Amino acid sequence: MSTPIPGRPVRGSKSGQPIMALFDLLGRSWALGIIWNLGTRSRTFRQLQTVCESVSPTTLNTRLKELRNSHMIESTINGYRLTKSGIEVLDLLKPLGSWANKWSDKFNQSK
Amino acid sequence: MSTPIPGRPVRGSKSGQPIMALFDLLGRSWALGIIWNLGTRSRTFRQLQTVCESVSPTTLNTRLKELRNSHMIESTINGYRLTKSGIEVLDLLKPLGSWANKWSDKFNQSK
DNA sequence: TGCGTCTGCTACAATATTTGTAGCAATATT
DNA sequence: AATATTGCTACAAATATTGTAGCAGACGCA
């Protein structure tokens, strides 16, 4: 699976509209979870394997490569961490956390 | 593939933390694209097939079912449209659109 | 130096998801 | 009544993900 790059064809857009490239990137398994889990601290490959329960090393490594290619994360001596871009995206995603809690109530109510 | 419901185990969380259930839902192919494309107007199944270039009817229908089950969209006489929840999520996602344009520059510069 | 231990990561087969094409039944439109 | 359009299903081929095993390099330590 090739890294979605804006301006090139991606899943969802032959012209590679930036938002579609971003959705292609973030919409792959574990991409959102990885970014979310790198929010608080940098983590090693093995730590990411632990916090992302059930991700396979194959997929984890594939996703890490893609996120590096798209400048969302970078590898350091202390493990992987978000780049400036990655932090910006995470900041935009953060509100989803509390929204998800409210959303969750919809399911408890109907139980 | 079962619809991710907060509070139940999902890809990424055995306890089904709401944010993880949401990421599981949104991180499936076309989920983000569908929500994005329902932002401006309601669309029929065939219209969604057109605007989501290259989605298969199988996947489209699966995703639509999941998004209905999770109260993000609903089916009307005029096609599918976002629910109140869906609109809220889209509003949270919208800033990603303009951010993606800035992000896109990173790739043009290095060409 | 030699021995565990931990690390990032690859191999590879089994399983799951997505695509692509065809087409069907029900509902408009002519 | 004939034709077109719609929402959607069938199903096989292609692709992505998992799960398990394991390897080579770096590290701590005797």
GROMACS .gro file of C-alpha atoms (C1' of nucleotides) in nm:
model
  282
    1MET     CA    1   0.000   0.000   0.000
    2SER     CA    2   0.158   0.323  -0.106
    3THR     CA    3   0.163   0.627   0.116
    4PRO     CA    4  -0.116   0.869   0.027
    5ILE     CA    5   0.043   1.190  -0.095
    6PRO     CA    6  -0.169   1.497  -0.172
    7GLY     CA    7  -0.164   1.581  -0.539
    8ARG     CA    8  -0.137   1.220  -0.646
    9PRO     CA    9  -0.423   0.978  -0.695
   10VAL     CA   10  -0.537   0.824  -0.368
   11ARG     CA   11  -0.826   0.612  -0.257
   12GLY     CA   12  -1.115   0.849  -0.304
   13SER     CA   13  -0.976   1.101  -0.545
   14LYS     CA   14  -0.797   1.072  -0.875
   15SER     CA   15  -0.666   1.424  -0.840
   16GLY     CA   16  -0.549   1.369  -0.485
   17GLN     CA   17  -0.733   1.651  -0.315
   18PRO     CA   18  -0.544   1.710   0.009
   19ILE     CA   19  -0.838   1.623   0.231
   20MET     CA   20  -0.886   1.296   0.046
   21ALA     CA   21  -0.519   1.208   0.075
   22LEU     CA   22  -0.542   1.285   0.446
   23PHE     CA   23  -0.854   1.070   0.485
   24ASP     CA   24  -0.685   0.788   0.299
   25LEU     CA   25  -0.386   0.813   0.530
   26LEU     CA   26  -0.584   0.843   0.853
   27GLY     CA   27  -0.843   0.592   0.743
   28ARG     CA   28  -0.604   0.298   0.744
   29SER     CA   29  -0.606   0.061   1.032
   30TRP     CA   30  -0.434   0.196   1.340
   31ALA     CA   31  -0.327   0.527   1.186
   32LEU     CA   32  -0.557   0.727   1.413
   33GLY     CA   33  -0.473   0.509   1.711
   34ILE     CA   34  -0.101   0.553   1.660
   35ILE     CA   35  -0.126   0.930   1.638
   36TRP     CA   36  -0.355   0.938   1.941
   37ASN     CA   37  -0.115   0.729   2.147
   38LEU     CA   38   0.185   0.939   2.055
   39GLY     CA   39   0.008   1.244   2.190
   40THR     CA   40   0.131   1.225   2.545
   41ARG     CA   41   0.483   1.094   2.497
   42SER     CA   42   0.710   0.934   2.245
   43ARG     CA   43   0.695   0.556   2.233
   44THR     CA   44   0.911   0.277   2.100
   45PHE     CA   45   0.795   0.022   1.848
   46ARG     CA   46   0.735  -0.232   2.123
   47GLN     CA   47   0.548   0.018   2.336
   48LEU     CA   48   0.322   0.099   2.046
   49GLN     CA   49   0.259  -0.271   2.001
   50THR     CA   50   0.144  -0.282   2.362
   51VAL     CA   51  -0.077   0.024   2.366
   52CYS     CA   52  -0.233  -0.054   2.030
   53GLU     CA   53  -0.377  -0.385   2.145
   54SER     CA   54  -0.387  -0.638   1.865
   55VAL     CA   55  -0.196  -0.451   1.597
   56SER     CA   56   0.038  -0.685   1.412
   57PRO     CA   57   0.404  -0.588   1.378
   58THR     CA   58   0.360  -0.600   1.001
   59THR     CA   59   0.081  -0.346   1.000
   60LEU     CA   60   0.241  -0.135   1.270
   61ASN     CA   61   0.559  -0.107   1.071
   62THR     CA   62   0.374  -0.033   0.748
   63ARG     CA   63   0.172   0.238   0.917
   64LEU     CA   64   0.480   0.389   1.081
   65LYS     CA   65   0.652   0.410   0.744
   66GLU     CA   66   0.351   0.582   0.590
   67LEU     CA   67   0.321   0.827   0.877
   68ARG     CA   68   0.692   0.905   0.846
   69ASN     CA   69   0.661   0.954   0.470
   70SER     CA   70   0.375   1.191   0.525
   71HIS     CA   71   0.563   1.389   0.789
   72MET     CA   72   0.328   1.308   1.074
   73ILE     CA   73   0.578   1.128   1.294
   74GLU     CA   74   0.952   1.089   1.315
   75SER     CA   75   1.187   0.838   1.464
   76THR     CA   76   1.418   0.951   1.743
   77ILE     CA   77   1.658   0.793   1.984
   78ASN     CA   78   1.369   0.769   2.231
   79GLY     CA   79   1.125   0.609   1.988
   80TYR     CA   80   0.863   0.755   1.762
   81ARG     CA   81   0.711   1.093   1.823
   82LEU     CA   82   0.481   1.335   1.649
   83THR     CA   83   0.629   1.599   1.424
   84LYS     CA   84   0.501   1.954   1.429
   85SER     CA   85   0.248   1.851   1.164
   86GLY     CA   86   0.150   1.550   1.366
   87ILE     CA   87   0.088   1.762   1.672
   88GLU     CA   88  -0.126   1.998   1.468
   89VAL     CA   89  -0.339   1.712   1.339
   90LEU     CA   90  -0.372   1.564   1.683
   91ASP     CA   91  -0.483   1.899   1.818
   92LEU     CA   92  -0.753   1.906   1.555
   93LEU     CA   93  -0.856   1.552   1.646
   94LYS     CA   94  -0.860   1.599   2.022
   95PRO     CA   95  -1.212   1.739   2.041
   96LEU     CA   96  -1.329   1.407   1.902
   97GLY     CA   97  -1.227   1.250   2.233
   98SER     CA   98  -1.483   1.429   2.444
   99TRP     CA   99  -1.738   1.422   2.167
  100ALA     CA  100  -1.704   1.043   2.157
  101ASN     CA  101  -1.798   1.026   2.523
  102LYS     CA  102  -2.124   1.207   2.459
  103TRP     CA  103  -2.185   0.993   2.153
  104SER     CA  104  -2.132   0.688   2.369
  105ASP     CA  105  -2.433   0.780   2.580
  106LYS     CA  106  -2.662   0.725   2.283
  107PHE     CA  107  -2.583   0.356   2.302
  108ASN     CA  108  -2.612   0.320   2.677
  109GLN     CA  109  -2.951   0.489   2.679
  110SER     CA  110  -3.096   0.254   2.423
  111LYS     CA  111  -2.977  -0.053   2.615
  112MET     CA  112  -1.734  -0.665   1.022
  113SER     CA  113  -1.951  -0.554   1.308
  114THR     CA  114  -2.036  -0.192   1.375
  115PRO     CA  115  -1.803  -0.044   1.636
  116ILE     CA  116  -2.011   0.045   1.940
  117PRO     CA  117  -1.858   0.231   2.235
  118GLY     CA  118  -1.848   0.016   2.545
  119ARG     CA  119  -1.793  -0.303   2.352
  120PRO     CA  120  -1.461  -0.440   2.235
  121VAL     CA  121  -1.346  -0.282   1.910
  122ARG     CA  122  -1.032  -0.286   1.704
  123GLY     CA  123  -0.790  -0.110   1.931
  124SER     CA  124  -0.954  -0.144   2.268
  125LYS     CA  125  -1.093  -0.438   2.459
  126SER     CA  126  -1.293  -0.207   2.680
  127GLY     CA  127  -1.430  -0.009   2.389
  128GLN     CA  128  -1.325   0.336   2.498
  129PRO     CA  129  -1.549   0.573   2.303
  130ILE     CA  130  -1.264   0.737   2.116
  131MET     CA  131  -1.136   0.397   2.006
  132ALA     CA  132  -1.480   0.290   1.890
  133LEU     CA  133  -1.504   0.615   1.697
  134PHE     CA  134  -1.162   0.564   1.542
  135ASP     CA  135  -1.256   0.210   1.446
  136LEU     CA  136  -1.571   0.339   1.281
  137LEU     CA  137  -1.412   0.633   1.102
  138GLY     CA  138  -1.099   0.438   1.018
  139ARG     CA  139  -1.275   0.202   0.780
  140SER     CA  140  -1.248   0.262   0.411
  141TRP     CA  141  -1.469   0.542   0.288
  142ALA     CA  142  -1.627   0.623   0.623
  143LEU     CA  143  -1.462   0.964   0.638
  144GLY     CA  144  -1.524   1.024   0.270
  145ILE     CA  145  -1.892   0.944   0.302
  146ILE     CA  146  -1.941   1.178   0.595
  147TRP     CA  147  -1.746   1.451   0.418
  148ASN     CA  148  -1.954   1.418   0.103
  149LEU     CA  149  -2.281   1.429   0.291
  150GLY     CA  150  -2.179   1.761   0.439
  151THR     CA  151  -2.326   1.987   0.174
  152ARG     CA  152  -2.636   1.795   0.078
  153SER     CA  153  -2.806   1.462   0.108
  154ARG     CA  154  -2.713   1.210  -0.156
  155THR     CA  155  -2.855   0.889  -0.294
  156PHE     CA  156  -2.671   0.561  -0.302
  157ARG     CA  157  -2.580   0.609  -0.666
  158GLN     CA  158  -2.468   0.965  -0.608
  159LEU     CA  159  -2.241   0.849  -0.331
  160GLN     CA  160  -2.100   0.588  -0.564
  161THR     CA  161  -2.016   0.868  -0.806
  162VAL     CA  162  -1.862   1.115  -0.564
  163CYS     CA  163  -1.667   0.847  -0.380
  164GLU     CA  164  -1.472   0.742  -0.688
  165SER     CA  165  -1.385   0.375  -0.681
  166VAL     CA  166  -1.587   0.263  -0.383
  167SER     CA  167  -1.752  -0.071  -0.450
  168PRO     CA  168  -2.125  -0.104  -0.391
  169THR     CA  169  -2.052  -0.380  -0.141
  170THR     CA  170  -1.830  -0.160   0.072
  171LEU     CA  171  -2.052   0.143   0.029
  172ASN     CA  172  -2.352  -0.046   0.153
  173THR     CA  173  -2.162  -0.199   0.443
  174ARG     CA  174  -2.033   0.141   0.547
  175LEU     CA  175  -2.377   0.299   0.516
  176LYS     CA  176  -2.521   0.032   0.743
  177GLU     CA  177  -2.251   0.090   1.002
  178LEU     CA  178  -2.294   0.464   0.990
  179ARG     CA  179  -2.668   0.422   1.034
  180ASN     CA  180  -2.617   0.182   1.325
  181SER     CA  181  -2.390   0.434   1.490
  182HIS     CA  182  -2.635   0.719   1.440
  183MET     CA  183  -2.412   0.921   1.209
  184ILE     CA  184  -2.638   0.916   0.905
  185GLU     CA  185  -2.997   0.833   0.827
  186SER     CA  186  -3.188   0.733   0.520
  187THR     CA  187  -3.459   0.966   0.392
  188ILE     CA  188  -3.681   0.991   0.088
  189ASN     CA  189  -3.413   1.213  -0.067
  190GLY     CA  190  -3.123   0.981   0.003
  191TYR     CA  191  -2.879   0.961   0.289
  192ARG     CA  192  -2.805   1.255   0.511
  193LEU     CA  193  -2.614   1.330   0.826
  194THR     CA  194  -2.794   1.308   1.158
  195LYS     CA  195  -2.740   1.569   1.428
  196SER     CA  196  -2.451   1.357   1.554
  197GLY     CA  197  -2.310   1.327   1.206
  198ILE     CA  198  -2.320   1.702   1.162
  199GLU     CA  199  -2.140   1.748   1.492
  200VAL     CA  200  -1.865   1.508   1.389
  201LEU     CA  201  -1.831   1.672   1.051
  202ASP     CA  202  -1.802   2.011   1.216
  203LEU     CA  203  -1.516   1.875   1.422
  204LEU     CA  204  -1.353   1.731   1.110
  205LYS     CA  205  -1.393   2.038   0.893
  206PRO     CA  206  -1.078   2.213   1.013
  207LEU     CA  207  -0.886   1.917   0.871
  208GLY     CA  208  -0.984   2.038   0.525
  209SER     CA  209  -0.788   2.360   0.536
  210TRP     CA  210  -0.513   2.201   0.738
  211ALA     CA  211  -0.472   1.940   0.465
  212ASN     CA  212  -0.410   2.216   0.213
  213LYS     CA  213  -0.121   2.351   0.417
  214TRP     CA  214   0.007   1.999   0.471
  215SER     CA  215  -0.003   1.948   0.098
  216ASP     CA  216   0.256   2.221   0.049
  217LYS     CA  217   0.516   2.010   0.226
  218PHE     CA  218   0.508   1.769  -0.063
  219ASN     CA  219   0.513   2.024  -0.342
  220GLN     CA  220   0.810   2.203  -0.190
  221SER     CA  221   1.024   1.890  -0.173
  222LYS     CA  222   0.951   1.801  -0.536
  223DT     C1'  223   3.477  -1.135   2.613
  224DG     C1'  224   3.065  -1.388   2.655
  225DC     C1'  225   2.578  -1.431   2.790
  226DG     C1'  226   2.132  -1.300   2.843
  227DT     C1'  227   1.778  -0.948   2.731
  228DC     C1'  228   1.559  -0.606   2.477
  229DT     C1'  229   1.494  -0.370   2.047
  230DG     C1'  230   1.315  -0.272   1.572
  231DC     C1'  231   1.174  -0.519   1.231
  232DT     C1'  232   1.098  -0.912   0.856
  233DA     C1'  233   0.884  -1.373   0.686
  234DC     C1'  234   0.498  -1.593   0.582
  235DA     C1'  235   0.071  -1.840   0.600
  236DA     C1'  236  -0.416  -1.776   0.762
  237DT     C1'  237  -0.791  -1.468   0.777
  238DA     C1'  238  -1.055  -1.056   0.678
  239DT     C1'  239  -1.165  -0.663   0.395
  240DT     C1'  240  -1.226  -0.433  -0.045
  241DT     C1'  241  -1.286  -0.424  -0.529
  242DG     C1'  242  -1.499  -0.499  -0.971
  243DT     C1'  243  -1.844  -0.679  -1.250
  244DA     C1'  244  -2.286  -0.846  -1.315
  245DG     C1'  245  -2.740  -0.827  -1.235
  246DC     C1'  246  -3.210  -0.822  -0.992
  247DA     C1'  247  -3.647  -0.638  -0.810
  248DA     C1'  248  -3.887  -0.216  -0.721
  249DT     C1'  249  -3.994   0.234  -0.845
  250DA     C1'  250  -4.010   0.639  -1.154
  251DT     C1'  251  -4.035   0.838  -1.631
  252DT     C1'  252  -4.183   0.839  -2.108
  253DA     C1'  253  -4.623  -0.087  -2.185
  254DA     C1'  254  -4.145  -0.002  -2.256
  255DT     C1'  255  -3.738   0.210  -2.075
  256DA     C1'  256  -3.446   0.401  -1.729
  257DT     C1'  257  -3.303   0.461  -1.274
  258DT     C1'  258  -3.252   0.323  -0.800
  259DG     C1'  259  -3.097   0.068  -0.394
  260DC     C1'  260  -2.881  -0.311  -0.325
  261DT     C1'  261  -2.698  -0.830  -0.343
  262DA     C1'  262  -2.378  -1.212  -0.534
  263DC     C1'  263  -1.951  -1.365  -0.578
  264DA     C1'  264  -1.483  -1.427  -0.720
  265DA     C1'  265  -1.032  -1.183  -0.755
  266DA     C1'  266  -0.728  -0.870  -0.541
  267DT     C1'  267  -0.551  -0.654  -0.141
  268DA     C1'  268  -0.485  -0.564   0.361
  269DT     C1'  269  -0.436  -0.734   0.832
  270DT     C1'  270  -0.333  -1.068   1.178
  271DG     C1'  271  -0.069  -1.392   1.441
  272DT     C1'  272   0.328  -1.645   1.524
  273DA     C1'  273   0.800  -1.712   1.477
  274DG     C1'  274   1.231  -1.550   1.464
  275DC     C1'  275   1.661  -1.273   1.333
  276DA     C1'  276   2.035  -0.935   1.373
  277DG     C1'  277   2.200  -0.548   1.631
  278DA     C1'  278   2.247  -0.281   2.070
  279DC     C1'  279   2.269  -0.292   2.565
  280DG     C1'  280   2.380  -0.437   3.050
  281DC     C1'  281   2.669  -0.699   3.314
  282DA     C1'  282   3.001  -1.045   3.493
   0.00000   0.00000   0.00000
